[in-house]
Amino acid sequence: MKTMEILLVFFVLGCLASDPVLSSPRRYEAIFNFGDSLSDTGNFLRSGALAFPVIGKLPYGQTFFRHATGRCSDGRLIVDFIAEAFGLPHLPPYLEVAKGPRVRTGVNFAVAGATALDASFFYAQKVGPLLWTNDSLSVQLRWFQNLKSSICTTKKDCGEYFKKSLFLVGEIGGNDYNYPSFVGGSIKQLRALVPLVVGAIARAVSMLIEEGAVDLVVPGNLPVGCSAVYLTLFRSPSGSAYDSRTGCLRAYNAFAKYHNNYLKQELQNLREQYPHARIMYADYYGAAKPMYHTPKHYGFYGGTLRACCGGGGPYNFNNSARCGHTGSTACRYPSASVNWDGIHLTESAYHHIAKNLIYGGFISPPLLS
Ligand SMILES: *[C@@H]1O[C@H](CO)[C@@H](O)[C@H](O)[C@H]1NC(C)=O
Ligand SMILES: *[C@@H]1O[C@H](CO)[C@@H](O)[C@H](O)[C@H]1NC(C)=O
């Protein structure tokens, strides 16, 4: 073979190579996902909230799909890798399948920009106009109720089907903190929101269990202090504001942990309330941390904190030239970067996180057992 052909074969195989599908029999027949841009596979794009959202065009989707799908990344998301691990198709967005033929392998209700608390909460706090979407967690749960009548009929039928389904409730809640902090909310103000946000997540979990869900995964928040948008907005002249090992903002990472600990506590209460359910906590923070500690070990030669796609600035996040807008460019090798567009991560970062979650013990109790 000529060098060119060898390269081509390598390239094609490299792209198609995926994780082994978990041994049969397949554990779940369907996956239902609720959340925000970390797991939206196309609802925001179809919601019409914005006439020309940048996530509807390249470079979004350039990796793997080779076209924009409405995912806020260059390629696949954690939810896609979870579906692949169970041998299930990528979850179609609810707004695509709501009026179509019934889908038995799962549906995705996540919407980019969605909050755990209702939009009315943010309107009352005068930050409502900042919201990208009003399709909060309770709206997504209503969509689930609407869809239910088309996928199963009797209580028994639904129960049988949901028992064999996996419910992913989040990540959600990150935006509840993003919106207030982007307009100057202090960490103290964010902490005051935590019981409300976690309360909304816990209510969603309860509701799904009452509907018949048995296996649920509830993720916590990522280390937001490592996110290019936070690093740009909350740049500090004080070296002590940064984690010397990772360069991330210590106070925001500590806040993410605060939310996560609160959530874990609440999940423990739910386990006691619903002993028959398997309520799993997904430690996104812990699963992401190794990438920031030893980036080269994971092939992140392009860096961990600088966005791959952006319009300049120390972290390549420029609010006047965000990824996809005029003045922004994408880096040549997204797989060598952790951060995609300043806010969201690259496919390769999500892939590492997903592998850590599924096979690395960052879901407890474990997803596979
Ligand atoms: C959300 O609801 C508010 C109040 O009803 C409305 O003014 C706003 O346009 C809605 N936003 C979106 C993105 O649909
Ligand atoms: C941010 O983008 C604007 C608009 O494209 C540009 O004028 C400005 O120079 C950029 N800032 C940085 C720091 O690159």
Short mmCIF file of C-alpha atoms and ligand atoms in Angstrom, two decimals:
data_model
loop_
_atom_site.label_atom_id
_atom_site.label_comp_id
_atom_site.label_asym_id
_atom_site.label_seq_id
_atom_site.Cartn_x
_atom_site.Cartn_y
_atom_site.Cartn_z
CA MET A 1 0.00 0.00 0.00
CA LYS A 2 1.15 3.47 -0.76
CA THR A 3 1.75 5.72 2.23
CA MET A 4 -1.30 7.77 1.36
CA GLU A 5 -3.54 4.70 1.43
CA ILE A 6 -2.08 3.50 4.70
CA LEU A 7 -2.71 6.88 6.20
CA LEU A 8 -6.23 6.84 4.89
CA VAL A 9 -6.95 3.39 6.33
CA PHE A 10 -5.53 4.46 9.65
CA PHE A 11 -7.62 7.59 9.57
CA VAL A 12 -10.85 5.76 8.77
CA LEU A 13 -10.29 3.02 11.36
CA GLY A 14 -9.24 5.58 13.92
CA CYS A 15 -12.50 7.40 13.44
CA LEU A 16 -14.70 4.35 13.54
CA ALA A 17 -12.98 2.64 16.43
CA SER A 18 -15.26 2.73 19.42
CA ASP A 19 -15.45 1.20 22.85
CA PRO A 20 -16.49 -2.43 23.10
CA VAL A 21 -20.23 -2.87 23.35
CA LEU A 22 -20.99 -4.29 26.78
CA SER A 23 -21.46 -8.03 26.90
CA SER A 24 -24.92 -9.32 26.08
CA PRO A 25 -27.62 -9.62 27.22
CA ARG A 26 -28.08 -5.91 26.84
CA ARG A 27 -28.93 -4.43 30.20
CA TYR A 28 -31.24 -1.69 29.04
CA GLU A 29 -33.76 -1.51 26.24
CA ALA A 30 -34.03 2.27 26.34
CA ILE A 31 -32.40 5.40 27.74
CA PHE A 32 -34.27 8.58 28.66
CA ASN A 33 -32.15 11.69 29.20
CA PHE A 34 -32.95 15.06 30.78
CA GLY A 35 -30.52 17.95 30.97
CA ASP A 36 -28.86 20.91 29.31
CA SER A 37 -26.23 21.56 26.62
CA LEU A 38 -23.94 18.90 28.05
CA SER A 39 -26.36 16.31 26.68
CA ASP A 40 -28.70 18.07 24.20
CA THR A 41 -28.62 16.15 20.93
CA GLY A 42 -30.76 18.63 18.99
CA ASN A 43 -33.73 19.97 20.98
CA PHE A 44 -32.51 23.54 21.32
CA LEU A 45 -31.86 23.71 17.59
CA ARG A 46 -35.41 22.52 16.88
CA SER A 47 -37.02 24.62 19.62
CA GLY A 48 -36.77 27.75 17.50
CA ALA A 49 -35.58 29.82 20.50
CA LEU A 50 -32.98 31.37 18.20
CA ALA A 51 -33.41 31.86 14.46
CA PHE A 52 -29.80 31.01 13.51
CA PRO A 53 -28.03 29.31 16.40
CA VAL A 54 -24.32 28.73 15.76
CA ILE A 55 -24.64 25.16 17.01
CA GLY A 56 -26.63 24.54 13.82
CA LYS A 57 -23.57 24.92 11.63
CA LEU A 58 -19.92 23.87 11.40
CA PRO A 59 -17.49 23.75 13.13
CA TYR A 60 -20.06 22.28 15.57
CA GLY A 61 -20.36 18.62 14.70
CA GLN A 62 -17.25 18.53 12.51
CA THR A 63 -15.89 15.45 14.29
CA PHE A 64 -17.64 12.10 13.83
CA PHE A 65 -20.95 13.43 12.45
CA ARG A 66 -19.29 15.72 9.87
CA HIS A 67 -22.28 18.04 10.06
CA ALA A 68 -23.95 20.07 12.80
CA THR A 69 -26.53 18.10 14.78
CA GLY A 70 -27.39 20.64 17.46
CA ARG A 71 -24.86 19.15 19.87
CA CYS A 72 -22.76 21.79 21.65
CA SER A 73 -19.43 20.18 20.79
CA ASP A 74 -17.28 19.20 17.84
CA GLY A 75 -18.68 15.66 18.10
CA ARG A 76 -20.30 13.16 20.44
CA LEU A 77 -21.35 13.82 24.02
CA ILE A 78 -21.23 11.71 27.18
CA VAL A 79 -24.83 10.56 26.55
CA ASP A 80 -23.82 9.28 23.09
CA PHE A 81 -20.99 7.22 24.57
CA ILE A 82 -23.31 5.78 27.21
CA ALA A 83 -25.81 4.77 24.51
CA GLU A 84 -23.00 3.19 22.48
CA ALA A 85 -21.78 1.26 25.53
CA PHE A 86 -25.21 -0.38 25.82
CA GLY A 87 -25.44 -1.06 22.11
CA LEU A 88 -28.28 1.43 21.73
CA PRO A 89 -28.61 4.09 19.02
CA HIS A 90 -27.77 7.71 19.83
CA LEU A 91 -30.84 9.22 21.49
CA PRO A 92 -33.00 11.25 19.12
CA PRO A 93 -34.13 14.65 20.42
CA TYR A 94 -37.71 14.70 21.68
CA LEU A 95 -38.65 17.58 19.37
CA GLU A 96 -37.67 15.43 16.39
CA VAL A 97 -39.61 12.32 17.37
CA ALA A 98 -42.58 13.78 19.26
CA LYS A 99 -44.87 13.55 16.26
CA GLY A 100 -43.18 10.69 14.43
CA PRO A 101 -43.37 6.93 14.77
CA ARG A 102 -42.74 5.68 18.28
CA VAL A 103 -39.15 5.12 19.35
CA ARG A 104 -38.60 2.21 21.73
CA THR A 105 -34.88 2.69 22.40
CA GLY A 106 -35.04 6.00 24.21
CA VAL A 107 -35.46 9.72 23.75
CA ASN A 108 -33.50 12.78 24.76
CA PHE A 109 -35.33 15.67 26.44
CA ALA A 110 -32.26 17.80 27.22
CA VAL A 111 -32.20 21.38 25.94
CA ALA A 112 -29.12 23.60 25.72
CA GLY A 113 -29.38 26.45 28.22
CA ALA A 114 -31.98 24.65 30.33
CA THR A 115 -32.16 25.18 34.06
CA ALA A 116 -33.25 22.88 36.88
CA LEU A 117 -35.43 25.67 38.26
CA ASP A 118 -38.32 27.03 36.21
CA ALA A 119 -37.81 30.06 33.99
CA SER A 120 -40.30 31.97 36.16
CA PHE A 121 -37.78 31.81 39.02
CA PHE A 122 -35.21 33.65 36.94
CA TYR A 123 -37.79 36.17 35.68
CA ALA A 124 -38.65 36.94 39.32
CA GLN A 125 -34.91 37.48 39.96
CA LYS A 126 -34.70 39.84 36.96
CA VAL A 127 -32.29 37.60 35.06
CA GLY A 128 -35.02 36.00 32.95
CA PRO A 129 -34.09 37.79 29.70
CA LEU A 130 -30.67 36.10 29.85
CA LEU A 131 -32.18 32.62 29.52
CA TRP A 132 -31.51 30.87 26.23
CA THR A 133 -34.55 28.69 26.76
CA ASN A 134 -37.56 28.28 29.03
CA ASP A 135 -37.49 24.51 28.60
CA SER A 136 -36.45 23.81 32.17
CA LEU A 137 -36.41 20.42 33.84
CA SER A 138 -40.15 20.53 34.62
CA VAL A 139 -40.94 21.28 30.95
CA GLN A 140 -38.78 18.30 29.95
CA LEU A 141 -40.68 16.13 32.42
CA ARG A 142 -43.96 17.25 30.84
CA TRP A 143 -42.58 16.24 27.45
CA PHE A 144 -41.80 12.85 28.94
CA GLN A 145 -45.43 12.55 30.17
CA ASN A 146 -46.71 13.50 26.73
CA LEU A 147 -44.52 10.96 25.02
CA LYS A 148 -45.37 8.22 27.50
CA SER A 149 -48.84 7.67 26.08
CA SER A 150 -47.29 6.87 22.70
CA ILE A 151 -44.67 4.41 23.98
CA CYS A 152 -46.66 2.39 26.50
CA THR A 153 -50.31 2.16 27.47
CA THR A 154 -51.28 0.49 30.73
CA LYS A 155 -49.55 1.08 34.05
CA LYS A 156 -48.28 -2.50 33.91
CA ASP A 157 -46.99 -2.11 30.36
CA CYS A 158 -45.21 1.16 31.23
CA GLY A 159 -43.81 -0.35 34.42
CA GLU A 160 -42.35 -3.34 32.55
CA TYR A 161 -40.79 -1.06 29.96
CA PHE A 162 -39.39 1.54 32.37
CA LYS A 163 -37.91 -1.21 34.53
CA LYS A 164 -35.72 -2.09 31.56
CA SER A 165 -34.84 1.56 30.87
CA LEU A 166 -32.04 3.77 32.15
CA PHE A 167 -32.94 7.32 33.20
CA LEU A 168 -30.24 9.99 33.08
CA VAL A 169 -31.29 13.01 35.14
CA GLY A 170 -28.67 15.61 34.25
CA GLU A 171 -26.20 17.04 34.32
CA ILE A 172 -28.65 19.85 35.06
CA GLY A 173 -28.26 22.84 37.36
CA GLY A 174 -25.04 24.25 35.92
CA ASN A 175 -27.00 26.94 34.08
CA ASP A 176 -28.92 27.89 37.21
CA TYR A 177 -25.54 29.13 38.47
CA ASN A 178 -24.15 30.33 35.12
CA TYR A 179 -26.84 32.92 34.47
CA PRO A 180 -26.57 34.70 37.85
CA SER A 181 -22.77 34.51 37.93
CA PHE A 182 -22.44 35.92 34.38
CA VAL A 183 -24.18 39.07 35.62
CA GLY A 184 -21.98 39.43 38.66
CA GLY A 185 -23.60 37.15 41.25
CA SER A 186 -21.17 36.29 44.03
CA ILE A 187 -20.29 32.76 45.09
CA LYS A 188 -22.18 33.45 48.30
CA GLN A 189 -25.31 34.17 46.22
CA LEU A 190 -24.73 31.00 44.20
CA ARG A 191 -24.47 28.93 47.37
CA ALA A 192 -27.86 30.22 48.44
CA LEU A 193 -29.32 28.72 45.25
CA VAL A 194 -27.93 25.23 45.83
CA PRO A 195 -30.76 23.88 48.04
CA LEU A 196 -33.32 25.10 45.48
CA VAL A 197 -31.49 23.66 42.47
CA VAL A 198 -30.82 20.33 44.16
CA GLY A 199 -34.44 20.30 45.36
CA ALA A 200 -35.64 20.60 41.74
CA ILE A 201 -33.36 17.73 40.67
CA ALA A 202 -34.57 15.58 43.57
CA ARG A 203 -38.22 16.26 42.67
CA ALA A 204 -37.53 15.15 39.09
CA VAL A 205 -35.96 11.93 40.37
CA SER A 206 -38.98 11.27 42.64
CA MET A 207 -41.42 11.94 39.84
CA LEU A 208 -39.64 9.54 37.49
CA ILE A 209 -39.56 6.83 40.16
CA GLU A 210 -43.30 7.34 40.73
CA GLU A 211 -43.68 6.88 36.96
CA GLY A 212 -41.89 3.54 37.16
CA ALA A 213 -38.19 4.38 36.72
CA VAL A 214 -35.95 2.01 38.67
CA ASP A 215 -32.43 2.67 37.38
CA LEU A 216 -31.46 6.35 37.46
CA VAL A 217 -28.12 8.10 37.03
CA VAL A 218 -27.89 11.62 38.48
CA PRO A 219 -24.72 13.49 37.54
CA GLY A 220 -23.09 16.29 39.48
CA ASN A 221 -21.39 19.33 38.03
CA LEU A 222 -18.05 19.51 36.19
CA PRO A 223 -15.12 21.51 37.61
CA VAL A 224 -16.47 24.85 36.34
CA GLY A 225 -13.39 26.67 37.61
CA CYS A 226 -11.52 25.01 34.70
CA SER A 227 -13.96 26.34 32.12
CA ALA A 228 -12.60 29.01 29.73
CA VAL A 229 -15.64 31.25 30.18
CA TYR A 230 -15.25 31.33 33.97
CA LEU A 231 -11.48 31.74 33.68
CA THR A 232 -12.03 34.71 31.35
CA LEU A 233 -14.83 36.42 33.26
CA PHE A 234 -13.30 35.94 36.69
CA ARG A 235 -9.65 36.46 35.86
CA SER A 236 -7.73 37.34 38.96
CA PRO A 237 -4.39 39.14 39.48
CA SER A 238 -3.87 37.00 42.55
CA GLY A 239 -1.94 33.80 41.96
CA SER A 240 -3.62 32.22 44.97
CA ALA A 241 -6.98 32.34 43.15
CA TYR A 242 -5.66 29.52 40.93
CA ASP A 243 -4.97 25.88 41.61
CA SER A 244 -1.20 25.76 41.04
CA ARG A 245 -1.41 22.29 39.49
CA THR A 246 -4.21 22.88 36.99
CA GLY A 247 -4.55 26.65 36.57
CA CYS A 248 -8.27 26.39 37.36
CA LEU A 249 -10.13 28.88 39.57
CA ARG A 250 -10.17 27.38 43.04
CA ALA A 251 -13.27 29.16 44.33
CA TYR A 252 -15.45 28.00 41.43
CA ASN A 253 -14.20 24.44 41.65
CA ALA A 254 -14.92 24.50 45.37
CA PHE A 255 -18.41 25.75 44.53
CA ALA A 256 -18.97 22.87 42.08
CA LYS A 257 -17.96 20.45 44.84
CA TYR A 258 -20.33 22.17 47.23
CA HIS A 259 -23.22 21.60 44.82
CA ASN A 260 -22.12 18.00 44.28
CA ASN A 261 -21.93 17.22 47.98
CA TYR A 262 -25.36 18.69 48.52
CA LEU A 263 -26.72 16.61 45.65
CA LYS A 264 -25.11 13.42 46.98
CA GLN A 265 -26.73 14.01 50.35
CA GLU A 266 -30.12 14.50 48.74
CA LEU A 267 -29.69 11.31 46.68
CA GLN A 268 -29.00 9.42 49.89
CA ASN A 269 -32.34 10.66 51.25
CA LEU A 270 -34.05 9.50 48.07
CA ARG A 271 -32.47 6.05 48.35
CA GLU A 272 -33.99 5.71 51.79
CA GLN A 273 -37.34 6.91 50.51
CA TYR A 274 -37.30 4.57 47.49
CA PRO A 275 -35.32 1.47 48.50
CA HIS A 276 -36.43 -0.45 45.39
CA ALA A 277 -34.85 2.11 43.06
CA ARG A 278 -31.22 2.11 42.01
CA ILE A 279 -30.19 5.77 42.30
CA MET A 280 -26.68 6.21 40.98
CA TYR A 281 -24.54 9.32 41.41
CA ALA A 282 -22.29 10.17 38.46
CA ASP A 283 -19.19 12.01 39.59
CA TYR A 284 -18.51 14.19 36.54
CA TYR A 285 -16.06 16.26 38.57
CA GLY A 286 -13.95 13.28 39.58
CA ALA A 287 -14.16 11.73 36.12
CA ALA A 288 -12.91 14.97 34.51
CA LYS A 289 -10.16 15.76 37.03
CA PRO A 290 -7.47 13.41 35.67
CA MET A 291 -7.53 15.27 32.30
CA TYR A 292 -6.67 18.52 34.06
CA HIS A 293 -4.00 16.92 36.21
CA THR A 294 -2.14 14.90 33.60
CA PRO A 295 -3.34 16.20 30.21
CA LYS A 296 -0.49 14.72 28.15
CA HIS A 297 -1.25 11.26 29.49
CA TYR A 298 -4.63 11.58 27.73
CA GLY A 299 -3.22 13.14 24.57
CA PHE A 300 -4.32 16.69 25.33
CA TYR A 301 -1.30 18.40 23.83
CA GLY A 302 -3.38 21.41 22.86
CA GLY A 303 -3.99 22.25 26.49
CA THR A 304 -6.77 21.91 28.96
CA LEU A 305 -7.98 25.43 29.66
CA ARG A 306 -7.76 27.20 26.29
CA ALA A 307 -10.82 26.74 24.11
CA CYS A 308 -10.19 25.05 20.77
CA CYS A 309 -12.77 27.22 19.03
CA GLY A 310 -12.97 30.90 19.85
CA GLY A 311 -12.09 34.48 18.99
CA GLY A 312 -9.01 35.33 21.02
CA GLY A 313 -8.03 36.24 24.53
CA PRO A 314 -5.89 34.34 27.03
CA TYR A 315 -8.26 31.36 27.09
CA ASN A 316 -9.47 31.85 23.51
CA PHE A 317 -12.90 32.78 24.81
CA ASN A 318 -14.09 36.13 23.49
CA ASN A 319 -17.69 36.97 24.20
CA SER A 320 -17.80 39.21 21.09
CA ALA A 321 -16.49 36.42 18.88
CA ARG A 322 -17.69 33.15 20.36
CA CYS A 323 -17.17 29.87 18.51
CA GLY A 324 -19.14 29.86 15.28
CA HIS A 325 -19.43 33.66 15.11
CA THR A 326 -17.44 35.98 12.86
CA GLY A 327 -13.93 36.43 14.19
CA SER A 328 -13.66 32.94 15.68
CA THR A 329 -11.71 29.97 14.39
CA ALA A 330 -11.46 26.34 15.46
CA CYS A 331 -8.12 24.74 16.24
CA ARG A 332 -6.80 22.13 13.86
CA TYR A 333 -6.93 19.14 16.22
CA PRO A 334 -9.94 19.37 18.57
CA SER A 335 -9.11 15.94 19.99
CA ALA A 336 -5.95 17.45 21.52
CA SER A 337 -8.00 20.03 23.46
CA VAL A 338 -10.27 19.52 26.47
CA ASN A 339 -12.30 22.68 25.96
CA TRP A 340 -14.25 23.10 22.74
CA ASP A 341 -15.92 26.52 22.70
CA GLY A 342 -15.14 28.03 26.07
CA ILE A 343 -18.22 26.56 27.73
CA HIS A 344 -18.47 23.01 26.42
CA LEU A 345 -15.91 20.25 26.05
CA THR A 346 -14.60 18.43 23.00
CA GLU A 347 -15.73 14.98 21.92
CA SER A 348 -12.41 13.53 23.09
CA ALA A 349 -12.83 15.09 26.56
CA TYR A 350 -16.39 13.76 26.80
CA HIS A 351 -15.13 10.35 25.68
CA HIS A 352 -12.57 10.22 28.50
CA ILE A 353 -15.16 11.32 31.02
CA ALA A 354 -17.65 8.72 29.73
CA LYS A 355 -15.06 5.94 29.94
CA ASN A 356 -14.21 6.95 33.50
CA LEU A 357 -17.89 6.99 34.39
CA ILE A 358 -18.80 3.66 32.83
CA TYR A 359 -15.66 1.61 33.47
CA GLY A 360 -13.66 3.68 35.97
CA GLY A 361 -15.75 3.66 39.09
CA PHE A 362 -17.02 7.24 38.89
CA ILE A 363 -20.66 6.16 39.07
CA SER A 364 -21.82 4.88 42.43
CA PRO A 365 -23.33 2.47 42.90
CA PRO A 366 -21.74 1.30 39.62
CA LEU A 367 -23.69 1.36 36.38
CA LEU A 368 -22.47 -2.16 35.59
CA SER A 369 -22.91 -4.73 38.27
C1 LIG B 1 -39.60 32.66 28.02
O1 LIG B 1 -40.77 33.15 28.64
C2 LIG B 1 -40.81 34.57 28.72
C3 LIG B 1 -42.00 34.93 29.60
O2 LIG B 1 -43.14 34.24 29.25
C4 LIG B 1 -40.85 35.15 27.33
O3 LIG B 1 -40.91 36.55 27.37
C5 LIG B 1 -39.58 34.71 26.58
O4 LIG B 1 -39.59 35.16 25.27
C6 LIG B 1 -39.43 33.21 26.62
N1 LIG B 1 -38.10 32.88 26.13
C7 LIG B 1 -37.85 31.97 25.19
C8 LIG B 1 -36.43 31.78 24.81
O5 LIG B 1 -38.73 31.32 24.66
C1 LIG B 2 -12.68 39.79 20.45
O1 LIG B 2 -13.46 39.85 19.28
C2 LIG B 2 -13.62 41.15 18.77
C3 LIG B 2 -14.62 41.06 17.61
O2 LIG B 2 -14.17 40.13 16.65
C4 LIG B 2 -12.27 41.70 18.37
O3 LIG B 2 -12.43 43.03 17.90
C5 LIG B 2 -11.32 41.70 19.58
O4 LIG B 2 -10.02 42.09 19.18
C6 LIG B 2 -11.25 40.29 20.17
N1 LIG B 2 -10.50 40.31 21.42
C7 LIG B 2 -9.37 39.63 21.61
C8 LIG B 2 -8.74 39.73 22.95
O5 LIG B 2 -8.85 38.95 20.73
#
